[in-house]
Structure formats: structure tokens, C-alpha cells
XYZ file of C-alpha atoms in Angstrom:
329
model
C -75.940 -19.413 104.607
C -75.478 -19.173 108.177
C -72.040 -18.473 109.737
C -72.403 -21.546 111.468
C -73.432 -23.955 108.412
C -70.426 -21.854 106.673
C -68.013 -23.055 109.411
C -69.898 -26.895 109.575
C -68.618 -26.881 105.693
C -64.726 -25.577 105.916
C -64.469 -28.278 109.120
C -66.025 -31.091 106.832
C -63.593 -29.871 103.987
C -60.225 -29.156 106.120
C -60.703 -32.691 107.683
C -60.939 -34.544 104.124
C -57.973 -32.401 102.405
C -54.503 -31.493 102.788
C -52.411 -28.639 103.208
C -49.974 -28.063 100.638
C -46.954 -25.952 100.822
C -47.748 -21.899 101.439
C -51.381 -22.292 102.447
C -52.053 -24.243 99.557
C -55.395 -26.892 100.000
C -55.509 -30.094 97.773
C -58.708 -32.095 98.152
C -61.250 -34.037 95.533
C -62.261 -31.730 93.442
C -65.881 -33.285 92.607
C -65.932 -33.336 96.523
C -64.787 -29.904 96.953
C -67.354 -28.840 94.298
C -70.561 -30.416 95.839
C -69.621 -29.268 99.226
C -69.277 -25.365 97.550
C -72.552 -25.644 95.973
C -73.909 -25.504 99.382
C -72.096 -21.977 100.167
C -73.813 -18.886 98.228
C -72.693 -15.572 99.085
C -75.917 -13.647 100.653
C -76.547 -11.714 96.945
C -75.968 -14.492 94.448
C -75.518 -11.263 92.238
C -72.536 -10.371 93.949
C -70.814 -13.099 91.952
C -69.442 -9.726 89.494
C -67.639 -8.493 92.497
C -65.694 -11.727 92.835
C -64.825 -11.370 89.076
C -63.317 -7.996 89.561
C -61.012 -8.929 92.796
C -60.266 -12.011 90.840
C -58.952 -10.003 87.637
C -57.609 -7.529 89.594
C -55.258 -9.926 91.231
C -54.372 -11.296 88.268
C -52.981 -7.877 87.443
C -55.686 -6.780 84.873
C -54.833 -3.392 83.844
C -58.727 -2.708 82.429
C -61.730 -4.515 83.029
C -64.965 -4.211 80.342
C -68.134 -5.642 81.297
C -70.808 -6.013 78.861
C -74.453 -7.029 79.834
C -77.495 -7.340 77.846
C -80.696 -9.216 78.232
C -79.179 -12.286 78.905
C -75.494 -12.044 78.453
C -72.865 -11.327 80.696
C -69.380 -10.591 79.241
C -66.138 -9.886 80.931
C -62.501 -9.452 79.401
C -59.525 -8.216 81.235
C -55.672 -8.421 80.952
C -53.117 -9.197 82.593
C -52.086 -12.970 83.953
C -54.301 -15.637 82.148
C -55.411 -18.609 84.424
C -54.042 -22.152 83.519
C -55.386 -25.728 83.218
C -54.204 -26.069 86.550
C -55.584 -23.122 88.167
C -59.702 -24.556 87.218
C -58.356 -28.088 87.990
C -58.053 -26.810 91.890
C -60.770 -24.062 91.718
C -62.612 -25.010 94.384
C -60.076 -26.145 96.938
C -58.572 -22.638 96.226
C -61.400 -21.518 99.076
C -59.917 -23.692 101.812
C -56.332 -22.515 101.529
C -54.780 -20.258 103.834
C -52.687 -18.828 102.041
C -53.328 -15.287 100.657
C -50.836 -15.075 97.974
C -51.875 -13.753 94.738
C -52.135 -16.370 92.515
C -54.060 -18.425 94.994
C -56.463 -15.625 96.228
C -57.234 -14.783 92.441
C -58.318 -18.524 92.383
C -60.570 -18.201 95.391
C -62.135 -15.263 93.823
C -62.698 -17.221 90.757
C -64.143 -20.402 92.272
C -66.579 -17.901 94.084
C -67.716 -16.210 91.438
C -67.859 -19.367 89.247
C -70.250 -21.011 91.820
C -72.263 -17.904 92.744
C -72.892 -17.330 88.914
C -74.357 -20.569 89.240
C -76.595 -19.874 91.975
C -78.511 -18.278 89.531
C -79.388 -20.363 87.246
C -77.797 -19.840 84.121
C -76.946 -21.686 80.560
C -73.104 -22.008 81.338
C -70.315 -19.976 83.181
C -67.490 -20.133 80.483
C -64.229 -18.952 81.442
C -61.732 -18.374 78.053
C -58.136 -18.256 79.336
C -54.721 -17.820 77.750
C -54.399 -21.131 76.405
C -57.164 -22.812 79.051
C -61.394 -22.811 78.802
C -63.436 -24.110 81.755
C -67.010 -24.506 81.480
C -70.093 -25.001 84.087
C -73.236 -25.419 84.093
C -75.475 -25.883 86.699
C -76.423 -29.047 88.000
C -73.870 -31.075 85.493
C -69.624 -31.525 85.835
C -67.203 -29.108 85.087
C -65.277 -29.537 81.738
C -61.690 -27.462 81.335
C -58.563 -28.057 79.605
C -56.552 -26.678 76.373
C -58.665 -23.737 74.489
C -57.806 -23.409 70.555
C -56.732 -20.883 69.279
C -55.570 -19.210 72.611
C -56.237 -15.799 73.200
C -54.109 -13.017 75.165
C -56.450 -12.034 77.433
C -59.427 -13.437 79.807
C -63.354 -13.634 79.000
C -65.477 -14.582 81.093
C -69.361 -15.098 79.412
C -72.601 -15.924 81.794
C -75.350 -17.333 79.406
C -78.396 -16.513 80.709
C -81.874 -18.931 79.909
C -84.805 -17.495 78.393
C -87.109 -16.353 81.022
C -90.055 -14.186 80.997
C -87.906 -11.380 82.836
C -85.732 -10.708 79.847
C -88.345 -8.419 78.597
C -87.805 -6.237 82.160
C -84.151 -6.566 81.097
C -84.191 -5.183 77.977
C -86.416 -2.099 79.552
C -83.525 -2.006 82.130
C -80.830 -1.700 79.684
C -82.141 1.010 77.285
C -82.470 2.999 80.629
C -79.352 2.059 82.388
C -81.066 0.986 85.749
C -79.485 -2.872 85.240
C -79.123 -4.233 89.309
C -75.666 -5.112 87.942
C -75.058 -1.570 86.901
C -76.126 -0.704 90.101
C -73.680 -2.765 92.076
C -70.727 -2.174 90.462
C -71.218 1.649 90.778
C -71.544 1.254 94.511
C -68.985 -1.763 94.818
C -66.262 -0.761 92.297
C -65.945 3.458 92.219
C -62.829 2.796 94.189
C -61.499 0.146 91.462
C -57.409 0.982 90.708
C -57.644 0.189 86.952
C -60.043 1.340 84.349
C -63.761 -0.142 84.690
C -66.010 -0.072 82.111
C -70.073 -1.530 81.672
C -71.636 -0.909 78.211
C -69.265 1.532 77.267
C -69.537 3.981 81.012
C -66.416 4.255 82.933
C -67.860 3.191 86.372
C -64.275 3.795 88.534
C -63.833 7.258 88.997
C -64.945 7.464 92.785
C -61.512 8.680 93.752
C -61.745 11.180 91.627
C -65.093 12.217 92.670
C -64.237 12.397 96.289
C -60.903 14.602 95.669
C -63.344 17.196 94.443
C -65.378 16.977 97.391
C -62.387 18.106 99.775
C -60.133 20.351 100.409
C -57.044 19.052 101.564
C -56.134 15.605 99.349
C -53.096 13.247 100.881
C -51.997 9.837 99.197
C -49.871 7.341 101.731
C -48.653 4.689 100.218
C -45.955 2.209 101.924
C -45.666 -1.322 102.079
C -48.321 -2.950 99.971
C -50.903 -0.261 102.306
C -52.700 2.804 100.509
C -54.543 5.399 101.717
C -55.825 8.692 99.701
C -58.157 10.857 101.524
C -58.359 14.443 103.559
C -60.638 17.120 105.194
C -63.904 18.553 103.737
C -65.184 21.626 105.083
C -68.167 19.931 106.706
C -68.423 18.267 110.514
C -69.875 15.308 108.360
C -68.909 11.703 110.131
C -65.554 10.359 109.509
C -65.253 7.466 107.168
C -62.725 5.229 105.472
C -64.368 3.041 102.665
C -61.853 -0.631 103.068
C -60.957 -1.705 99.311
C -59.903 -4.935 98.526
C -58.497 -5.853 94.873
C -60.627 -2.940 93.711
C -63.650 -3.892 95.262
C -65.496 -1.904 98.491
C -66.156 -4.548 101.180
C -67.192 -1.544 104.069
C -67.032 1.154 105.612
C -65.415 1.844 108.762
C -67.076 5.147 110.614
C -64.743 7.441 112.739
C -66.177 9.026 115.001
C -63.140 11.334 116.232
C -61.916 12.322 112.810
C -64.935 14.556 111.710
C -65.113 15.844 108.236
C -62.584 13.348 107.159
C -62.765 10.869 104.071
C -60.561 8.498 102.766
C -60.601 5.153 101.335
C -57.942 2.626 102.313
C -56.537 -0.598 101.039
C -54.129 -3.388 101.533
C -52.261 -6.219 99.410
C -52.588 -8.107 102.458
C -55.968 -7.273 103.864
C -58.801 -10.050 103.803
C -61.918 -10.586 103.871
C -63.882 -13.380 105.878
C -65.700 -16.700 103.951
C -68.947 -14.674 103.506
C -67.180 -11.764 101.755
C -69.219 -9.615 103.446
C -66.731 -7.771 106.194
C -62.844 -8.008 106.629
C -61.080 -9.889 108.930
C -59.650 -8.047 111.720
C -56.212 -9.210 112.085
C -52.307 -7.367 112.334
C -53.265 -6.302 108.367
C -56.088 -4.255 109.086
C -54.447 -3.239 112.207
C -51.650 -1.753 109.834
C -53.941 -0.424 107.731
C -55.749 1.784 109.938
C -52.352 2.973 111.251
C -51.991 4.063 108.289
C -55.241 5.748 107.984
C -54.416 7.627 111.064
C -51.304 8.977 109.177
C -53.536 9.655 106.626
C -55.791 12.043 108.705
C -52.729 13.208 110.719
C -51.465 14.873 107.342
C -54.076 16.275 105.682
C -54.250 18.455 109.128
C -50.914 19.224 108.561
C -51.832 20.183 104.998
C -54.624 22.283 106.129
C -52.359 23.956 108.500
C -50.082 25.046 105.880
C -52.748 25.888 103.219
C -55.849 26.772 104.357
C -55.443 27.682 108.280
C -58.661 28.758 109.150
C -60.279 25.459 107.216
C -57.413 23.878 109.934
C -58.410 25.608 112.942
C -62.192 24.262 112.105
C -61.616 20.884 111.638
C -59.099 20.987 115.246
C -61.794 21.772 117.073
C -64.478 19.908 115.309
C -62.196 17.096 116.637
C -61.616 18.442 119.741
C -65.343 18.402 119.847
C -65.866 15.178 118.955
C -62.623 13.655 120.783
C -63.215 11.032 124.178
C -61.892 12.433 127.169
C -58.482 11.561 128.574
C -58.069 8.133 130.498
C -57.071 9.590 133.033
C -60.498 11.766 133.293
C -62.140 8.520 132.276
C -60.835 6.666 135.136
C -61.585 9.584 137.819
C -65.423 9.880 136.120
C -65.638 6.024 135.803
């Protein structure tokens, strides 16, 4: 969807709906639904990523996926979602507010409706003491689940199609697309992440190894973890948000340094697809500067000569003064 049919739909929703105390958006919700069916994120696939921010919000302290053929299951911890929670689902994405109990909703009603996008049997969402079910092309149903259960579980029923037998290829050998994505999308995830029994988080871990000065800031909801490798490889910081990668940000002056960098408050824009760049992200690269600021120091005072390499890589790599910009200019 373009940027400009995704704006065309917010107006048409914002101007039939009303704001609610702390951001919150109250509108029909067999209104709000039609008009979401008409949003897909650009990778209808991408609905899994959704999942994970939305569990992760909910303060899910593991996350197991299972996928086979045509099954997708998901159970997590943490803060069940209520009756009330799927009865606003979908004017969760019109809210401004960013709090977690809302944003966890938004991520839900995404990946809810991108699920959809591909065609499935049902989305079913099991709760705490709450069940929601979709299906495509037919009203939601929700209310009181019996028994309840203590956790969440989310199942995608897939229909029988004549690609299941690619499927089942692709799971004996691993190579599922969904596999694939949450590798990429997820290393970087803060709790445990598992997909048929493979622990699919450990990119931090990974990229520790890869370095050798390591430096964790961490202050006021904004954490960075990163340092120097012993390369004059670009400088990157990959942006995390509720334990999923949305991009990364190239620096250009910081040579041979790595980190990745998140934010309670940091946000991404209605396509999911890039942050928004607003006084969050500002603080968040501040603190990525910090970031690379220490790990120098940390170089200085372990491993000077690695130090005096990477000061002059960046000297290297560093624009000239303004001043000298001005007289050039």
C-alpha cells in the first residue's frame, strides 16, 4: 500500500473516531476492521514480527514458535490480553499513544490482519481467560475462553494447498521463509526465542565475539551494547524495537564500530518498515554516540594499539571542520 493510500485511510479513520484519554482511539470496530483490511504491511509474512513486538510488550519472558506444513503456533508469557483488548483491536492502530498496553494491541491487530492477508483457515488467539478468532472474509468472534490458560497461543491454520508438499521439503531441511525471517528480524530479541526447537536470539552474543572492545549503556528506558572490531568495516547500529530489527542506521564516521540500539519509547511509522525520527530516536543515537565514545575509551585502556587504529581510522573517515567547510564552501 502506498504511503499515500496509507495516510487517505488514518484521515478517513481519525475523522469517524474519537480520542480517548492517553492517546487512546475508540471508533466502530466493524468499521475500523474493513477499513484495516485495506492496509497490508509490504510482506504479508511479516505478520510473525508483529507477534513478537506484540508479546514482547506484553512482557513475555520466552517466545516458542512452532511451524509445520500448515500450522503456525505461538505461546509466550507474561501479561495475557483481555476481552477488552480484541474488542478495540483494530482502533488500537489509530491511537497515539505509545504506552505499552496499547502498542502491544497495535502489534496484535497488525499481525491479526496481516495473518489474514494470507489466506488462512482462522487466526485464533487463546488468552488468559479471553479467545478471539478470525477468519478471512467472515466477523470476528472473541469473548470468555474455558478453561483459561496462563499463558498466550496464538495458532494460524493454514488451508490445504498444493504448496504444502514444498513445505514439508522446507521443514525437514530448515529453509522455512519464516525461519528465515525471524533469524534476520529477531537475533537481537531480549528474551529467549525459539522455532522448532532452535534458539534463534543469540545475535548479541554473536556480535560480542566479533569485537574487541564490548560496552552496554543502559539509562532511561534507552540501550545500547556494542564496540570496536579490528576491521575499518562501515559503522552500523542495527535499531531494535520490542525485540524486533526494524533497520539499520550506517555511520559513516565511526568505522569499525557495531552496536545495536533500542528504546522503550522509540517507534516505528504505519508501514513498520523504518522508525520515526522524532526527540526518541534523537535520544537514542545520543546514546549511541556514548556508546562509541566508550568503547574508545575501553580500547585505550586495554588494547592501545587496537585504540590508536581505530582513532585514526576515524580521523580518516571524519568531515572536516565547519569552519574549513565554510572557507572551502
Amino acid at each position: 500500500m502506498s504511503t499515500r493510500g496509507i495516510d487517505s485511510l488514518l484521515a478517513d479513520l481519525v475523522a469517524e473516531g474519537t480520542v480517548e484519554s492517553e492517546g487512546a482511539f475508540t471508533l466502530d470496530r466493524d468499521k475500523a476492521r474493513e477499513k484495516m483490511r485495506q492496509f497490508q504491511l509490504a510482506d504479508p509474512l511479516e505478520y510473525l514480527l508483529q507477534l513478537v513486538r506484540a508479546a514482547v510488550l506484553r512482557g513475555a519472558t520466552a517466545l516458542t514458535f512452532a511451524i509445520d506444513t500448515d500450522d503456525m503456533w505461538l505461546s509466550f508469557d507474561g501479561n495475557p490480553f483481555t476481552i477488552e483488548d480484541f474488542d478495540e483491536l483494530y482502533g488500537a492502530l489509530f491511537g497515539r499513544g505509545e504506552g505499552g498496553v496499547l502498542a502491544a494491541r497495535r502489534h496484535l491487530a497488525l499481525g491479526v490482519n496481516s495473518a489474514l492477508a494470507l489466506d488462512p483457515r482462522h487466526v485464533r488467539v487463546e488468552s488468559g481467560e479471553a479467545v478471539l478468532e478470525a477468519r478471512p472474509g467472515a466477523d470476528d468472534a472473541f469473548g470468555p475462553l474455558t478453561p483459561a490458560r496462563a499463558d498466550t497461543r496464538v495458532h494460524v491454520r493454514d488451508r490445504l494447498r498444493l504448496g504444502n508438499l514444498v513445505r514439508f521439503v522446507r521443514v525437514l531441511s530448515g529453509s522455512l521463509p519464516e525461519r528465515t525471517l525471524l533469524a534476520a528480524r529477531c537475533a537481537y530479541c531480549p528474551v529467549p526465542l525459539t522455532l522448532n526447537g532452535d534458539r534463534l536470539d543469540g545475535g548479541l552474543a554473536r556480535l560480542r565475539g566479533e569485537l574487541v572492545s564490548w560496552v552496554e549503556v543502559e539509562d532511561d528506558g534507552v540501550f545500547v551494547a556494542g564496540g570496536h572490531g579490528l576491521d575499518d568495516a562501515p559503522g552500523t547500529v542495527s535499531l531494535v524495537a520490542a525485540g524486533v530489527t526494524i533497520r539499520d542506521v550506517a555511520l559513516p564516521t565511526a568505522p569499525g564500530f557495531r552496536a545495536v540500539a533500542g528504546s522503550r519509547a522509540l517507534r516505528t511509522d504505519v508501514s513498520q518498515a523504518d522508525v520515526v525520527q522524532d526527540e526518541a530516536w534523537a535520544t537514542l543515537m545520543q546514546g549511541v554516540e556514548r556508546a562509541r565514545l566508550t568503547s574508545l575509551m575501553s580500547l585505550l585502556a586495554d588494547r592501545p594499539e587496537a585504540a590508536e587504529a581505530a582513532l585514526v581510522r576515524e580521523l580518516l573517515h571524519a568531515p572536516p571542520p565547519t569552519r574549513w567547510a565554510e572557507t572551502l564552501g
